Amino acid sequence: MELLGKRIVLGVTGGIAAYKAAELVRLLGKQGAEMQVAMTEGATHFVTATTFQALSGKPVYLDQWDARMPNAMAHIDLSRQADLILVAPASADFLARIAHGLADDLLATMVLARDCPLLVAPAMNRQMWEHPATRRNAAQLVADGVTLFGPAAGEQACGEVGLGRMLEPEALCEAVIGFFQPKVLAGRRIVMTAGPTFEAIDPVRGITNSSSGKMAYGLARACEQAGAEVTLVSGPVAVAVPAGCTRVSVKSALEMREAVFAALPGADVFIGVAAVADYRPVNSAEHKIKKSGAEMSITLTPNPDILADVAGLPNPPFCVGFAAESRNLDEYAEGKRKAKKLSLIVGNLVQDGLGGDDNEV
């Protein structure tokens, strides 16, 4: 319920992406937002007002002369009650009208009369988005303080491929949640490791652990929403990359170390969340080792300590470590912090949720 108590007006304009706005209403409402929908006449050709009324639990506003509001001033009353107005999809026509201050329907009038932030998610054919007039209108809106989400690139309803798709509802929901977060990390670059490493014994077997990556990915999401530029150097996990974060995929500890140092220049903070294997096989078999009745031994060699190597640089970033222990948490975590010369360490007991959806630190 990250949007609990927030009042959001969703404006829907004419375009095939209007059907996605229905899912967006559901997702934002699920996060606790109080939703009010206003549609342009063009939007009603793609989705009915009944759909949005059912999902939002409120009547949908279509007409600037709607008498349901006191004094028949829906354009003022709706916008002044809102914490933000989000227009998704925002057509090329709508961008042009609000860039020039037109107020020829309820939604455009509401945008002009607002005293809350305006967010728009453009959606149109790629050539319409690339047209100089649209680019000028988009630039003017940004200069006026409007936040643009997208558009995304991909296959479009017309069959063409390129920029112009509306961001998916899940991405827009994340963007709205992030919009409300204080930008305490604005201008900061953060490099973070995530997940387990996989140290190959042969092409199909290896040494790894039960780290899911969920802790690191949740932390990356929070840092990005706080305004940071986040690079995730991640071992093999099945977790979606948080919106706005850059993921660099690796497998072994050696690959992770190389990727970390490649991403490190200019970083303000380094957070070592990954559960890096302490050891790796000295030799990895080129082909799958066949099963036999004989005993087999594997010689292991220590992996590099990525966190200690970063903290030991002449001018290191602010270094944060993680200590996952099964006992004596305070003692072992503080010992690790001192030994690696870290600015901060986060400790947790593995029995409190390693690999799960919930954890305690």
PDB file of N, CA and C in Angstrom, residues 115-216:
ATOM      1  N   ASP A 115      -3.026  22.757  -9.584  1.00  0.00           N
ATOM      2  CA  ASP A 115      -1.891  23.222  -8.801  1.00  0.00           C
ATOM      3  C   ASP A 115      -1.141  22.033  -8.212  1.00  0.00           C
ATOM      4  N   CYS A 116      -1.268  20.873  -8.868  1.00  0.00           N
ATOM      5  CA  CYS A 116      -0.549  19.658  -8.477  1.00  0.00           C
ATOM      6  C   CYS A 116       0.343  19.231  -9.633  1.00  0.00           C
ATOM      7  N   PRO A 117       1.282  18.309  -9.414  1.00  0.00           N
ATOM      8  CA  PRO A 117       2.160  17.855 -10.501  1.00  0.00           C
ATOM      9  C   PRO A 117       1.378  17.170 -11.617  1.00  0.00           C
ATOM     10  N   LEU A 118       1.924  17.270 -12.834  1.00  0.00           N
ATOM     11  CA  LEU A 118       1.347  16.608 -14.004  1.00  0.00           C
ATOM     12  C   LEU A 118       2.353  15.617 -14.564  1.00  0.00           C
ATOM     13  N   LEU A 119       1.916  14.375 -14.727  1.00  0.00           N
ATOM     14  CA  LEU A 119       2.729  13.317 -15.321  1.00  0.00           C
ATOM     15  C   LEU A 119       2.020  12.834 -16.570  1.00  0.00           C
ATOM     16  N   VAL A 120       2.754  12.623 -17.646  1.00  0.00           N
ATOM     17  CA  VAL A 120       2.136  12.137 -18.879  1.00  0.00           C
ATOM     18  C   VAL A 120       2.926  10.947 -19.423  1.00  0.00           C
ATOM     19  N   ALA A 121       2.190   9.997 -19.980  1.00  0.00           N
ATOM     20  CA  ALA A 121       2.790   8.810 -20.593  1.00  0.00           C
ATOM     21  C   ALA A 121       2.415   8.815 -22.069  1.00  0.00           C
ATOM     22  N   PRO A 122       3.288   9.346 -22.933  1.00  0.00           N
ATOM     23  CA  PRO A 122       2.967   9.437 -24.359  1.00  0.00           C
ATOM     24  C   PRO A 122       2.722   8.070 -24.983  1.00  0.00           C
ATOM     25  N   ALA A 123       1.834   8.034 -25.966  1.00  0.00           N
ATOM     26  CA  ALA A 123       1.542   6.805 -26.704  1.00  0.00           C
ATOM     27  C   ALA A 123       1.055   7.184 -28.094  1.00  0.00           C
ATOM     28  N   MET A 124       1.824   6.773 -29.105  1.00  0.00           N
ATOM     29  CA  MET A 124       1.473   7.119 -30.488  1.00  0.00           C
ATOM     30  C   MET A 124       2.343   6.345 -31.459  1.00  0.00           C
ATOM     31  N   ASN A 125       2.017   6.444 -32.734  1.00  0.00           N
ATOM     32  CA  ASN A 125       2.836   5.852 -33.787  1.00  0.00           C
ATOM     33  C   ASN A 125       4.238   6.438 -33.748  1.00  0.00           C
ATOM     34  N   ARG A 126       5.225   5.639 -34.110  1.00  0.00           N
ATOM     35  CA  ARG A 126       6.630   6.077 -34.005  1.00  0.00           C
ATOM     36  C   ARG A 126       6.906   7.334 -34.825  1.00  0.00           C
ATOM     37  N   GLN A 127       6.292   7.457 -36.014  1.00  0.00           N
ATOM     38  CA  GLN A 127       6.540   8.636 -36.830  1.00  0.00           C
ATOM     39  C   GLN A 127       5.913   9.886 -36.214  1.00  0.00           C
ATOM     40  N   MET A 128       4.780   9.690 -35.542  1.00  0.00           N
ATOM     41  CA  MET A 128       4.163  10.817 -34.841  1.00  0.00           C
ATOM     42  C   MET A 128       5.060  11.281 -33.691  1.00  0.00           C
ATOM     43  N   TRP A 129       5.637  10.314 -32.954  1.00  0.00           N
ATOM     44  CA  TRP A 129       6.521  10.672 -31.849  1.00  0.00           C
ATOM     45  C   TRP A 129       7.798  11.343 -32.362  1.00  0.00           C
ATOM     46  N   GLU A 130       8.311  10.893 -33.500  1.00  0.00           N
ATOM     47  CA  GLU A 130       9.563  11.428 -34.032  1.00  0.00           C
ATOM     48  C   GLU A 130       9.372  12.730 -34.800  1.00  0.00           C
ATOM     49  N   HIS A 131       8.132  13.111 -35.070  1.00  0.00           N
ATOM     50  CA  HIS A 131       7.893  14.335 -35.845  1.00  0.00           C
ATOM     51  C   HIS A 131       8.428  15.551 -35.077  1.00  0.00           C
ATOM     52  N   PRO A 132       9.068  16.480 -35.760  1.00  0.00           N
ATOM     53  CA  PRO A 132       9.629  17.660 -35.077  1.00  0.00           C
ATOM     54  C   PRO A 132       8.620  18.412 -34.220  1.00  0.00           C
ATOM     55  N   ALA A 133       7.376  18.481 -34.668  1.00  0.00           N
ATOM     56  CA  ALA A 133       6.365  19.201 -33.894  1.00  0.00           C
ATOM     57  C   ALA A 133       6.125  18.518 -32.543  1.00  0.00           C
ATOM     58  N   THR A 134       6.032  17.185 -32.557  1.00  0.00           N
ATOM     59  CA  THR A 134       5.830  16.453 -31.305  1.00  0.00           C
ATOM     60  C   THR A 134       7.041  16.582 -30.404  1.00  0.00           C
ATOM     61  N   ARG A 135       8.241  16.525 -30.999  1.00  0.00           N
ATOM     62  CA  ARG A 135       9.453  16.665 -30.191  1.00  0.00           C
ATOM     63  C   ARG A 135       9.509  18.050 -29.535  1.00  0.00           C
ATOM     64  N   ARG A 136       9.089  19.086 -30.284  1.00  0.00           N
ATOM     65  CA  ARG A 136       9.056  20.435 -29.708  1.00  0.00           C
ATOM     66  C   ARG A 136       8.044  20.514 -28.569  1.00  0.00           C
ATOM     67  N   ASN A 137       6.878  19.909 -28.786  1.00  0.00           N
ATOM     68  CA  ASN A 137       5.845  19.941 -27.752  1.00  0.00           C
ATOM     69  C   ASN A 137       6.303  19.212 -26.488  1.00  0.00           C
ATOM     70  N   ALA A 138       6.949  18.060 -26.671  1.00  0.00           N
ATOM     71  CA  ALA A 138       7.437  17.303 -25.520  1.00  0.00           C
ATOM     72  C   ALA A 138       8.500  18.093 -24.761  1.00  0.00           C
ATOM     73  N   ALA A 139       9.401  18.728 -25.509  1.00  0.00           N
ATOM     74  CA  ALA A 139      10.452  19.534 -24.877  1.00  0.00           C
ATOM     75  C   ALA A 139       9.857  20.710 -24.117  1.00  0.00           C
ATOM     76  N   GLN A 140       8.820  21.317 -24.677  1.00  0.00           N
ATOM     77  CA  GLN A 140       8.177  22.448 -24.005  1.00  0.00           C
ATOM     78  C   GLN A 140       7.512  22.005 -22.708  1.00  0.00           C
ATOM     79  N   LEU A 141       6.881  20.838 -22.735  1.00  0.00           N
ATOM     80  CA  LEU A 141       6.234  20.336 -21.527  1.00  0.00           C
ATOM     81  C   LEU A 141       7.254  20.071 -20.428  1.00  0.00           C
ATOM     82  N   VAL A 142       8.388  19.475 -20.790  1.00  0.00           N
ATOM     83  CA  VAL A 142       9.447  19.230 -19.801  1.00  0.00           C
ATOM     84  C   VAL A 142       9.939  20.557 -19.234  1.00  0.00           C
ATOM     85  N   ALA A 143      10.122  21.551 -20.116  1.00  0.00           N
ATOM     86  CA  ALA A 143      10.560  22.876 -19.665  1.00  0.00           C
ATOM     87  C   ALA A 143       9.530  23.512 -18.737  1.00  0.00           C
ATOM     88  N   ASP A 144       8.268  23.165 -18.913  1.00  0.00           N
ATOM     89  CA  ASP A 144       7.198  23.709 -18.068  1.00  0.00           C
ATOM     90  C   ASP A 144       7.041  22.938 -16.754  1.00  0.00           C
ATOM     91  N   GLY A 145       7.878  21.921 -16.551  1.00  0.00           N
ATOM     92  CA  GLY A 145       7.831  21.171 -15.303  1.00  0.00           C
ATOM     93  C   GLY A 145       6.995  19.914 -15.331  1.00  0.00           C
ATOM     94  N   VAL A 146       6.534  19.518 -16.519  1.00  0.00           N
ATOM     95  CA  VAL A 146       5.758  18.285 -16.653  1.00  0.00           C
ATOM     96  C   VAL A 146       6.726  17.099 -16.717  1.00  0.00           C
ATOM     97  N   THR A 147       6.378  16.004 -16.062  1.00  0.00           N
ATOM     98  CA  THR A 147       7.198  14.791 -16.083  1.00  0.00           C
ATOM     99  C   THR A 147       6.679  13.833 -17.146  1.00  0.00           C
ATOM    100  N   LEU A 148       7.569  13.399 -18.059  1.00  0.00           N
ATOM    101  CA  LEU A 148       7.199  12.445 -19.096  1.00  0.00           C
ATOM    102  C   LEU A 148       7.709  11.064 -18.711  1.00  0.00           C
ATOM    103  N   PHE A 149       6.837  10.073 -18.744  1.00  0.00           N
ATOM    104  CA  PHE A 149       7.199   8.679 -18.541  1.00  0.00           C
ATOM    105  C   PHE A 149       7.153   7.982 -19.893  1.00  0.00           C
ATOM    106  N   GLY A 150       8.324   7.674 -20.443  1.00  0.00           N
ATOM    107  CA  GLY A 150       8.381   7.025 -21.740  1.00  0.00           C
ATOM    108  C   GLY A 150       8.454   8.037 -22.865  1.00  0.00           C
ATOM    109  N   PRO A 151       8.109   7.615 -24.096  1.00  0.00           N
ATOM    110  CA  PRO A 151       7.521   6.318 -24.433  1.00  0.00           C
ATOM    111  C   PRO A 151       8.561   5.205 -24.510  1.00  0.00           C
ATOM    112  N   ALA A 152       8.068   3.979 -24.631  1.00  0.00           N
ATOM    113  CA  ALA A 152       8.928   2.811 -24.785  1.00  0.00           C
ATOM    114  C   ALA A 152       9.046   2.458 -26.258  1.00  0.00           C
ATOM    115  N   ALA A 153      10.046   1.637 -26.556  1.00  0.00           N
ATOM    116  CA  ALA A 153      10.233   1.147 -27.925  1.00  0.00           C
ATOM    117  C   ALA A 153       9.688  -0.272 -28.036  1.00  0.00           C
ATOM    118  N   GLY A 154       9.222  -0.611 -29.223  1.00  0.00           N
ATOM    119  CA  GLY A 154       8.727  -1.966 -29.448  1.00  0.00           C
ATOM    120  C   GLY A 154       7.746  -2.013 -30.582  1.00  0.00           C
ATOM    121  N   GLU A 155       7.089  -3.164 -30.712  1.00  0.00           N
ATOM    122  CA  GLU A 155       6.096  -3.349 -31.776  1.00  0.00           C
ATOM    123  C   GLU A 155       4.840  -2.566 -31.433  1.00  0.00           C
ATOM    124  N   GLN A 156       4.288  -1.887 -32.436  1.00  0.00           N
ATOM    125  CA  GLN A 156       3.116  -1.056 -32.226  1.00  0.00           C
ATOM    126  C   GLN A 156       1.891  -1.676 -32.889  1.00  0.00           C
ATOM    127  N   ALA A 157       0.719  -1.166 -32.513  1.00  0.00           N
ATOM    128  CA  ALA A 157      -0.535  -1.726 -33.021  1.00  0.00           C
ATOM    129  C   ALA A 157      -0.616  -1.664 -34.542  1.00  0.00           C
ATOM    130  N   CYS A 158       0.041  -0.658 -35.119  1.00  0.00           N
ATOM    131  CA  CYS A 158       0.009  -0.505 -36.571  1.00  0.00           C
ATOM    132  C   CYS A 158       0.941  -1.485 -37.279  1.00  0.00           C
ATOM    133  N   GLY A 159       1.737  -2.231 -36.515  1.00  0.00           N
ATOM    134  CA  GLY A 159       2.666  -3.179 -37.097  1.00  0.00           C
ATOM    135  C   GLY A 159       4.085  -2.658 -37.224  1.00  0.00           C
ATOM    136  N   GLU A 160       4.273  -1.354 -37.020  1.00  0.00           N
ATOM    137  CA  GLU A 160       5.619  -0.786 -37.085  1.00  0.00           C
ATOM    138  C   GLU A 160       6.335  -0.993 -35.752  1.00  0.00           C
ATOM    139  N   VAL A 161       7.656  -0.794 -35.784  1.00  0.00           N
ATOM    140  CA  VAL A 161       8.469  -0.990 -34.589  1.00  0.00           C
ATOM    141  C   VAL A 161       9.277   0.276 -34.328  1.00  0.00           C
ATOM    142  N   GLY A 162       9.285   0.734 -33.086  1.00  0.00           N
ATOM    143  CA  GLY A 162      10.047   1.923 -32.741  1.00  0.00           C
ATOM    144  C   GLY A 162       9.528   2.571 -31.480  1.00  0.00           C
ATOM    145  N   LEU A 163      10.028   3.768 -31.163  1.00  0.00           N
ATOM    146  CA  LEU A 163       9.578   4.511 -29.991  1.00  0.00           C
ATOM    147  C   LEU A 163       8.143   5.002 -30.186  1.00  0.00           C
ATOM    148  N   GLY A 164       7.373   4.953 -29.121  1.00  0.00           N
ATOM    149  CA  GLY A 164       6.004   5.456 -29.186  1.00  0.00           C
ATOM    150  C   GLY A 164       5.026   4.662 -28.338  1.00  0.00           C
ATOM    151  N   ARG A 165       5.416   3.440 -27.937  1.00  0.00           N
ATOM    152  CA  ARG A 165       4.528   2.639 -27.094  1.00  0.00           C
ATOM    153  C   ARG A 165       4.384   3.250 -25.704  1.00  0.00           C
ATOM    154  N   MET A 166       3.186   3.201 -25.160  1.00  0.00           N
ATOM    155  CA  MET A 166       3.022   3.601 -23.771  1.00  0.00           C
ATOM    156  C   MET A 166       3.729   2.599 -22.879  1.00  0.00           C
ATOM    157  N   LEU A 167       4.356   3.076 -21.823  1.00  0.00           N
ATOM    158  CA  LEU A 167       4.948   2.169 -20.849  1.00  0.00           C
ATOM    159  C   LEU A 167       3.876   1.212 -20.325  1.00  0.00           C
ATOM    160  N   GLU A 168       4.295  -0.003 -19.981  1.00  0.00           N
ATOM    161  CA  GLU A 168       3.343  -0.976 -19.467  1.00  0.00           C
ATOM    162  C   GLU A 168       2.783  -0.504 -18.119  1.00  0.00           C
ATOM    163  N   PRO A 169       1.565  -0.906 -17.780  1.00  0.00           N
ATOM    164  CA  PRO A 169       0.950  -0.450 -16.526  1.00  0.00           C
ATOM    165  C   PRO A 169       1.809  -0.709 -15.292  1.00  0.00           C
ATOM    166  N   GLU A 170       2.493  -1.858 -15.243  1.00  0.00           N
ATOM    167  CA  GLU A 170       3.336  -2.162 -14.087  1.00  0.00           C
ATOM    168  C   GLU A 170       4.462  -1.144 -13.961  1.00  0.00           C
ATOM    169  N   ALA A 171       5.078  -0.776 -15.099  1.00  0.00           N
ATOM    170  CA  ALA A 171       6.166   0.204 -15.079  1.00  0.00           C
ATOM    171  C   ALA A 171       5.657   1.586 -14.681  1.00  0.00           C
ATOM    172  N   LEU A 172       4.468   1.945 -15.151  1.00  0.00           N
ATOM    173  CA  LEU A 172       3.898   3.243 -14.786  1.00  0.00           C
ATOM    174  C   LEU A 172       3.533   3.295 -13.300  1.00  0.00           C
ATOM    175  N   CYS A 173       3.022   2.199 -12.780  1.00  0.00           N
ATOM    176  CA  CYS A 173       2.704   2.142 -11.352  1.00  0.00           C
ATOM    177  C   CYS A 173       3.975   2.346 -10.536  1.00  0.00           C
ATOM    178  N   GLU A 174       5.056   1.670 -10.924  1.00  0.00           N
ATOM    179  CA  GLU A 174       6.335   1.844 -10.235  1.00  0.00           C
ATOM    180  C   GLU A 174       6.818   3.287 -10.334  1.00  0.00           C
ATOM    181  N   ALA A 175       6.635   3.878 -11.511  1.00  0.00           N
ATOM    182  CA  ALA A 175       7.087   5.259 -11.713  1.00  0.00           C
ATOM    183  C   ALA A 175       6.310   6.230 -10.828  1.00  0.00           C
ATOM    184  N   VAL A 176       5.027   5.990 -10.668  1.00  0.00           N
ATOM    185  CA  VAL A 176       4.210   6.859  -9.808  1.00  0.00           C
ATOM    186  C   VAL A 176       4.638   6.707  -8.350  1.00  0.00           C
ATOM    187  N   ILE A 177       4.854   5.470  -7.917  1.00  0.00           N
ATOM    188  CA  ILE A 177       5.327   5.244  -6.547  1.00  0.00           C
ATOM    189  C   ILE A 177       6.643   5.985  -6.326  1.00  0.00           C
ATOM    190  N   GLY A 178       7.564   5.850  -7.286  1.00  0.00           N
ATOM    191  CA  GLY A 178       8.856   6.513  -7.179  1.00  0.00           C
ATOM    192  C   GLY A 178       8.744   8.025  -7.191  1.00  0.00           C
ATOM    193  N   PHE A 179       7.758   8.550  -7.908  1.00  0.00           N
ATOM    194  CA  PHE A 179       7.589   9.998  -8.002  1.00  0.00           C
ATOM    195  C   PHE A 179       7.355  10.619  -6.626  1.00  0.00           C
ATOM    196  N   PHE A 180       6.650   9.900  -5.749  1.00  0.00           N
ATOM    197  CA  PHE A 180       6.312  10.444  -4.431  1.00  0.00           C
ATOM    198  C   PHE A 180       7.459  10.317  -3.425  1.00  0.00           C
ATOM    199  N   GLN A 181       8.501   9.552  -3.762  1.00  0.00           N
ATOM    200  CA  GLN A 181       9.592   9.352  -2.812  1.00  0.00           C
ATOM    201  C   GLN A 181      10.518  10.571  -2.764  1.00  0.00           C
ATOM    202  N   PRO A 182      10.965  10.994  -1.571  1.00  0.00           N
ATOM    203  CA  PRO A 182      11.938  12.095  -1.485  1.00  0.00           C
ATOM    204  C   PRO A 182      13.229  11.707  -2.209  1.00  0.00           C
ATOM    205  N   LYS A 183      13.762  12.616  -3.004  1.00  0.00           N
ATOM    206  CA  LYS A 183      14.949  12.320  -3.818  1.00  0.00           C
ATOM    207  C   LYS A 183      16.229  12.621  -3.036  1.00  0.00           C
ATOM    208  N   VAL A 184      16.412  11.913  -1.919  1.00  0.00           N
ATOM    209  CA  VAL A 184      17.559  12.156  -1.049  1.00  0.00           C
ATOM    210  C   VAL A 184      18.873  11.676  -1.662  1.00  0.00           C
ATOM    211  N   LEU A 185      18.793  10.848  -2.704  1.00  0.00           N
ATOM    212  CA  LEU A 185      20.009  10.358  -3.366  1.00  0.00           C
ATOM    213  C   LEU A 185      20.162  10.933  -4.772  1.00  0.00           C
ATOM    214  N   ALA A 186      19.479  12.015  -5.052  1.00  0.00           N
ATOM    215  CA  ALA A 186      19.571  12.625  -6.386  1.00  0.00           C
ATOM    216  C   ALA A 186      21.014  13.002  -6.696  1.00  0.00           C
ATOM    217  N   GLY A 187      21.460  12.640  -7.899  1.00  0.00           N
ATOM    218  CA  GLY A 187      22.813  12.969  -8.327  1.00  0.00           C
ATOM    219  C   GLY A 187      23.865  11.977  -7.878  1.00  0.00           C
ATOM    220  N   ARG A 188      23.478  10.950  -7.129  1.00  0.00           N
ATOM    221  CA  ARG A 188      24.430   9.953  -6.651  1.00  0.00           C
ATOM    222  C   ARG A 188      24.449   8.720  -7.557  1.00  0.00           C
ATOM    223  N   ARG A 189      25.629   8.141  -7.697  1.00  0.00           N
ATOM    224  CA  ARG A 189      25.777   6.881  -8.442  1.00  0.00           C
ATOM    225  C   ARG A 189      26.049   5.758  -7.458  1.00  0.00           C
ATOM    226  N   ILE A 190      25.290   4.681  -7.585  1.00  0.00           N
ATOM    227  CA  ILE A 190      25.435   3.535  -6.691  1.00  0.00           C
ATOM    228  C   ILE A 190      25.707   2.284  -7.513  1.00  0.00           C
ATOM    229  N   VAL A 191      26.751   1.554  -7.121  1.00  0.00           N
ATOM    230  CA  VAL A 191      27.037   0.244  -7.709  1.00  0.00           C
ATOM    231  C   VAL A 191      26.744  -0.792  -6.635  1.00  0.00           C
ATOM    232  N   MET A 192      26.022  -1.831  -7.018  1.00  0.00           N
ATOM    233  CA  MET A 192      25.561  -2.813  -6.049  1.00  0.00           C
ATOM    234  C   MET A 192      25.715  -4.217  -6.616  1.00  0.00           C
ATOM    235  N   THR A 193      26.139  -5.177  -5.772  1.00  0.00           N
ATOM    236  CA  THR A 193      26.161  -6.577  -6.199  1.00  0.00           C
ATOM    237  C   THR A 193      24.924  -7.279  -5.666  1.00  0.00           C
ATOM    238  N   ALA A 194      24.503  -8.322  -6.371  1.00  0.00           N
ATOM    239  CA  ALA A 194      23.243  -8.981  -6.015  1.00  0.00           C
ATOM    240  C   ALA A 194      23.314 -10.472  -6.289  1.00  0.00           C
ATOM    241  N   GLY A 195      22.537 -11.230  -5.517  1.00  0.00           N
ATOM    242  CA  GLY A 195      22.353 -12.643  -5.780  1.00  0.00           C
ATOM    243  C   GLY A 195      23.538 -13.503  -5.398  1.00  0.00           C
ATOM    244  N   PRO A 196      23.510 -14.776  -5.816  1.00  0.00           N
ATOM    245  CA  PRO A 196      24.624 -15.686  -5.566  1.00  0.00           C
ATOM    246  C   PRO A 196      25.635 -15.619  -6.708  1.00  0.00           C
ATOM    247  N   THR A 197      26.774 -16.240  -6.521  1.00  0.00           N
ATOM    248  CA  THR A 197      27.654 -16.534  -7.653  1.00  0.00           C
ATOM    249  C   THR A 197      27.584 -18.036  -7.901  1.00  0.00           C
ATOM    250  N   PHE A 198      27.995 -18.454  -9.086  1.00  0.00           N
ATOM    251  CA  PHE A 198      27.984 -19.857  -9.475  1.00  0.00           C
ATOM    252  C   PHE A 198      29.392 -20.218  -9.926  1.00  0.00           C
ATOM    253  N   GLU A 199      30.042 -21.075  -9.148  1.00  0.00           N
ATOM    254  CA  GLU A 199      31.423 -21.466  -9.436  1.00  0.00           C
ATOM    255  C   GLU A 199      31.403 -22.849 -10.078  1.00  0.00           C
ATOM    256  N   ALA A 200      31.679 -22.906 -11.365  1.00  0.00           N
ATOM    257  CA  ALA A 200      31.476 -24.125 -12.153  1.00  0.00           C
ATOM    258  C   ALA A 200      32.444 -25.244 -11.779  1.00  0.00           C
ATOM    259  N   ILE A 201      31.888 -26.437 -11.593  1.00  0.00           N
ATOM    260  CA  ILE A 201      32.680 -27.664 -11.459  1.00  0.00           C
ATOM    261  C   ILE A 201      32.847 -28.296 -12.836  1.00  0.00           C
ATOM    262  N   ASP A 202      31.765 -28.283 -13.581  1.00  0.00           N
ATOM    263  CA  ASP A 202      31.764 -28.713 -14.981  1.00  0.00           C
ATOM    264  C   ASP A 202      30.671 -27.895 -15.673  1.00  0.00           C
ATOM    265  N   PRO A 203      30.344 -28.146 -16.931  1.00  0.00           N
ATOM    266  CA  PRO A 203      29.359 -27.292 -17.613  1.00  0.00           C
ATOM    267  C   PRO A 203      27.958 -27.272 -16.998  1.00  0.00           C
ATOM    268  N   VAL A 204      27.620 -28.263 -16.155  1.00  0.00           N
ATOM    269  CA  VAL A 204      26.265 -28.304 -15.604  1.00  0.00           C
ATOM    270  C   VAL A 204      26.205 -28.270 -14.082  1.00  0.00           C
ATOM    271  N   ARG A 205      27.337 -28.374 -13.421  1.00  0.00           N
ATOM    272  CA  ARG A 205      27.347 -28.400 -11.957  1.00  0.00           C
ATOM    273  C   ARG A 205      28.214 -27.280 -11.417  1.00  0.00           C
ATOM    274  N   GLY A 206      27.905 -26.852 -10.202  1.00  0.00           N
ATOM    275  CA  GLY A 206      28.712 -25.796  -9.629  1.00  0.00           C
ATOM    276  C   GLY A 206      28.430 -25.588  -8.159  1.00  0.00           C
ATOM    277  N   ILE A 207      29.220 -24.724  -7.534  1.00  0.00           N
ATOM    278  CA  ILE A 207      29.062 -24.354  -6.131  1.00  0.00           C
ATOM    279  C   ILE A 207      28.308 -23.027  -6.085  1.00  0.00           C
ATOM    280  N   THR A 208      27.206 -23.022  -5.362  1.00  0.00           N
ATOM    281  CA  THR A 208      26.411 -21.793  -5.269  1.00  0.00           C
ATOM    282  C   THR A 208      25.736 -21.755  -3.904  1.00  0.00           C
ATOM    283  N   ASN A 209      24.722 -20.921  -3.719  1.00  0.00           N
ATOM    284  CA  ASN A 209      24.021 -20.838  -2.448  1.00  0.00           C
ATOM    285  C   ASN A 209      22.575 -20.431  -2.695  1.00  0.00           C
ATOM    286  N   SER A 210      21.814 -20.277  -1.620  1.00  0.00           N
ATOM    287  CA  SER A 210      20.358 -20.058  -1.750  1.00  0.00           C
ATOM    288  C   SER A 210      19.962 -18.593  -1.830  1.00  0.00           C
ATOM    289  N   SER A 211      20.914 -17.684  -2.041  1.00  0.00           N
ATOM    290  CA  SER A 211      20.544 -16.272  -2.157  1.00  0.00           C
ATOM    291  C   SER A 211      19.619 -16.069  -3.352  1.00  0.00           C
ATOM    292  N   SER A 212      18.498 -15.365  -3.129  1.00  0.00           N
ATOM    293  CA  SER A 212      17.516 -15.130  -4.191  1.00  0.00           C
ATOM    294  C   SER A 212      17.749 -13.825  -4.933  1.00  0.00           C
ATOM    295  N   GLY A 213      18.517 -12.902  -4.314  1.00  0.00           N
ATOM    296  CA  GLY A 213      18.712 -11.580  -4.900  1.00  0.00           C
ATOM    297  C   GLY A 213      17.628 -10.585  -4.522  1.00  0.00           C
ATOM    298  N   LYS A 214      16.593 -11.040  -3.796  1.00  0.00           N
ATOM    299  CA  LYS A 214      15.459 -10.159  -3.507  1.00  0.00           C
ATOM    300  C   LYS A 214      15.854  -8.981  -2.618  1.00  0.00           C
ATOM    301  N   MET A 215      16.766  -9.206  -1.673  1.00  0.00           N
ATOM    302  CA  MET A 215      17.218  -8.118  -0.805  1.00  0.00           C
ATOM    303  C   MET A 215      17.882  -7.024  -1.634  1.00  0.00           C
ATOM    304  N   ALA A 216      18.814  -7.423  -2.502  1.00  0.00           N
ATOM    305  CA  ALA A 216      19.539  -6.440  -3.317  1.00  0.00           C
ATOM    306  C   ALA A 216      18.614  -5.733  -4.291  1.00  0.00           C
TER     307      ALA A 216
END
